[in-house]
XYZ file of C-alpha atoms in Angstrom:
258
model
C 0.000 0.000 0.000
C 2.652 2.494 1.035
C 4.801 1.851 -2.010
C 1.869 1.992 -4.424
C 2.136 -1.672 -5.452
C -1.531 -2.240 -4.594
C -4.612 -0.200 -3.787
C -6.895 -0.794 -0.814
C -9.447 -2.510 -3.018
C -6.838 -5.060 -4.069
C -6.339 -6.385 -0.549
C -9.899 -6.338 0.787
C -11.374 -9.765 1.394
C -14.882 -10.266 0.029
C -17.643 -10.405 2.615
C -18.691 -14.025 3.213
C -22.154 -15.094 2.167
C -23.478 -15.578 5.676
C -26.590 -17.408 4.587
C -24.299 -20.128 3.244
C -21.963 -20.272 6.231
C -22.384 -21.583 9.740
C -21.321 -18.358 11.441
C -22.323 -14.757 12.001
C -20.148 -11.666 11.853
C -20.830 -8.704 14.150
C -18.752 -5.648 13.279
C -18.186 -2.602 15.458
C -18.413 -4.635 18.662
C -15.407 -4.009 20.913
C -14.918 -6.652 23.582
C -14.113 -5.153 26.981
C -14.433 -8.088 29.395
C -14.350 -11.877 29.458
C -16.204 -13.518 32.358
C -14.906 -17.081 32.592
C -17.275 -18.005 35.427
C -20.373 -16.957 33.501
C -18.895 -18.035 30.159
C -19.627 -14.715 28.499
C -18.008 -11.764 26.745
C -19.163 -8.190 27.317
C -18.846 -5.607 24.556
C -18.579 -1.841 24.931
C -22.280 -1.280 24.256
C -23.207 -3.505 27.216
C -24.198 -6.559 25.176
C -23.425 -9.910 26.787
C -22.317 -12.670 24.406
C -22.434 -16.169 25.934
C -19.961 -18.797 24.748
C -19.193 -22.473 25.056
C -15.846 -22.073 23.327
C -13.904 -18.849 22.941
C -10.970 -17.966 20.671
C -8.711 -14.981 21.230
C -7.485 -13.680 17.867
C -6.690 -10.191 19.110
C -3.420 -9.775 17.227
C -0.791 -7.246 18.237
C -0.122 -3.537 18.275
C 2.849 -1.377 17.406
C 5.366 -1.012 20.216
C 6.197 2.626 20.898
C 9.493 2.892 22.793
C 9.925 5.210 25.752
C 11.717 7.923 23.792
C 11.004 11.616 24.486
C 9.059 13.213 21.644
C 7.007 10.287 20.314
C 3.850 12.403 20.738
C 5.062 15.272 18.526
C 3.073 15.832 15.301
C 4.883 14.138 12.443
C 5.585 10.897 14.332
C 3.840 7.814 12.920
C 3.554 4.130 13.632
C 3.507 1.686 10.713
C 1.416 -1.321 11.540
C -2.129 -1.156 10.180
C -3.977 -0.142 7.043
C -4.930 3.091 8.835
C -1.233 3.728 9.482
C -0.513 3.186 5.791
C -3.279 5.637 4.865
C -1.875 8.275 7.200
C 1.626 7.853 5.799
C 0.359 7.979 2.233
C -1.257 11.317 3.012
C 1.982 12.442 4.626
C 3.990 11.718 1.466
C 2.562 14.882 -0.118
C 4.498 17.030 2.376
C 7.247 14.781 3.759
C 10.726 15.429 2.417
C 13.085 14.040 5.054
C 11.951 10.833 6.759
C 13.704 8.949 9.552
C 12.588 5.396 10.280
C 13.295 3.945 13.701
C 13.952 0.230 13.348
C 15.843 -1.825 10.791
C 13.690 -4.917 10.953
C 11.347 -6.184 8.271
C 8.634 -3.603 8.902
C 11.077 -0.712 8.999
C 12.650 -1.773 5.708
C 9.236 -2.160 4.104
C 8.406 1.373 5.211
C 11.731 2.630 3.859
C 11.166 1.019 0.484
C 7.632 2.384 0.242
C 8.512 5.939 1.246
C 11.601 6.066 -0.977
C 9.267 5.886 -3.971
C 7.649 9.210 -3.058
C 10.607 11.545 -3.518
C 11.481 11.388 0.174
C 14.983 11.369 1.612
C 14.822 8.278 3.828
C 17.119 7.224 6.678
C 16.819 4.025 8.724
C 18.194 4.007 12.266
C 18.793 0.592 13.869
C 20.258 0.261 17.369
C 21.753 -3.191 16.673
C 24.899 -3.484 14.570
C 23.126 -4.928 11.528
C 19.769 -4.946 9.739
C 17.171 -7.564 10.674
C 19.333 -8.782 13.571
C 16.819 -11.456 14.653
C 16.662 -13.056 11.225
C 20.034 -12.543 9.531
C 23.678 -13.173 10.292
C 26.285 -10.516 9.546
C 26.992 -11.676 5.978
C 23.337 -11.762 4.953
C 22.621 -8.464 6.720
C 25.484 -6.748 4.879
C 24.177 -7.991 1.535
C 20.705 -6.728 2.419
C 22.154 -3.387 3.459
C 23.773 -3.020 0.037
C 20.476 -3.726 -1.687
C 18.567 -1.253 0.486
C 21.161 1.474 -0.039
C 20.852 0.979 -3.798
C 17.260 2.216 -3.388
C 18.673 5.515 -2.122
C 17.981 4.774 1.551
C 20.678 5.709 4.077
C 21.301 3.105 6.810
C 22.656 3.883 10.283
C 23.278 0.794 12.412
C 24.568 0.676 15.979
C 22.772 3.953 16.617
C 20.530 4.634 19.614
C 17.812 7.283 19.393
C 17.894 9.543 22.451
C 15.122 11.983 21.550
C 12.725 13.122 18.848
C 12.950 16.904 18.819
C 10.576 19.657 17.762
C 8.438 22.303 19.438
C 5.285 22.089 17.322
C 6.327 19.430 14.804
C 9.197 17.031 14.198
C 12.402 18.875 13.360
C 15.205 16.409 14.084
C 16.316 13.187 15.749
C 19.006 13.243 18.434
C 21.139 10.094 18.597
C 22.868 8.795 21.696
C 26.274 9.950 20.486
C 25.026 13.503 19.999
C 24.495 13.262 16.228
C 21.497 15.223 14.936
C 19.441 14.032 11.966
C 17.230 16.684 10.413
C 13.806 15.336 9.459
C 10.164 16.327 9.185
C 8.671 12.852 9.606
C 9.488 9.929 11.902
C 8.142 6.410 11.415
C 8.399 4.072 14.402
C 8.928 0.430 13.429
C 10.375 -0.976 16.641
C 8.400 -4.192 16.896
C 5.006 -5.225 18.165
C 3.390 -6.326 21.406
C 0.674 -8.944 21.642
C -2.768 -7.771 22.731
C -3.064 -9.796 25.934
C -5.052 -7.395 28.138
C -8.435 -9.115 27.812
C -6.950 -12.531 28.483
C -4.844 -11.279 31.379
C -7.804 -9.530 32.979
C -9.682 -12.840 32.724
C -6.943 -14.569 34.706
C -5.328 -16.432 31.818
C -1.523 -16.762 31.944
C 0.497 -14.743 29.454
C 4.101 -13.831 28.811
C 4.931 -12.165 25.508
C 1.648 -13.665 24.301
C -1.270 -15.656 25.708
C 0.180 -19.007 26.732
C -1.230 -21.991 24.802
C -0.542 -25.707 24.379
C -0.105 -27.582 21.089
C -3.897 -27.534 20.572
C -3.883 -23.726 20.990
C -5.720 -24.056 24.312
C -5.067 -21.641 27.151
C -5.088 -22.818 30.761
C -8.880 -22.800 30.405
C -9.607 -25.779 28.103
C -12.606 -23.996 26.540
C -10.607 -20.904 25.610
C -8.088 -20.798 22.760
C -5.697 -18.233 21.288
C -4.296 -18.028 17.748
C -2.088 -15.728 15.722
C 0.082 -12.900 16.986
C -1.552 -12.822 20.421
C -0.661 -16.475 21.152
C 2.555 -17.890 22.599
C 3.446 -21.587 22.303
C 6.388 -22.464 24.526
C 8.730 -19.516 23.871
C 7.460 -18.662 20.391
C 5.201 -15.827 19.270
C 4.742 -15.759 15.492
C 4.296 -12.567 13.518
C 3.523 -14.007 10.099
C 0.191 -14.795 8.539
C 1.056 -18.354 7.428
C 1.658 -19.749 10.925
C -1.408 -17.849 12.108
C -3.581 -19.671 9.584
C -2.057 -22.985 10.661
C -2.810 -22.212 14.302
C -6.406 -21.359 13.393
C -6.769 -24.737 11.680
C -5.430 -26.530 14.766
C -7.824 -24.646 17.062
C -10.789 -25.250 14.762
C -9.979 -28.955 14.630
C -9.720 -29.160 18.407
C -12.998 -27.323 18.913
C -14.838 -29.473 16.374
C -13.258 -32.731 17.506
C -11.630 -33.312 14.123
C -8.035 -34.021 13.242
C -6.115 -31.035 11.854
C -4.597 -31.641 8.420
């Protein structure tokens, strides 16, 4: 979306034909409480939704680090379609963009914004790009490819502050270096949305803890996708999320997952 490869209409899933499916979809209903004793979910409008089985598929949210200045106008997260829309609108005025985070999301943002006549810098506090996925040799090759797009890479650099009185004006690094910019995009990872589960007394760590059937400590409650943690693993990709959903559906229905 951000790079202009697709439009919003290209990625929208068609609405299911509910009369042909064994489920109902209720949009605009924000869950605020899970009552495990009464086996019900309460939504913000006061509606009580009883359940026999419950699945948490609450995903994750952008992690905003504790850096002074993240609330200044001109600072953006890059996580959702709404974030992409906001950044697309920003491309009409942005000229100097600094991206915090040299992981996959930060590099995707850099590639997308570099197509809109923006001067783009990526600041990564580790000593290489995508430090969780790549070794030094692979990261150096990736760095070369990214720099060929016109993106400047700064690794081993800690951001101390985002500066600006009424709008973003510069980034101050830990070594005192100043990077002039008018837009900052924060791509410093995600955090699982575990609040509802935690408030309901379900154990969580980086995600909601599940077994190999995607069950939480409550055998009637499951978790799948980016909000779920199996052993020490929390997955952030759609493929494993689909696989987890299949496992949970099979367990709930009493069928064997393929």
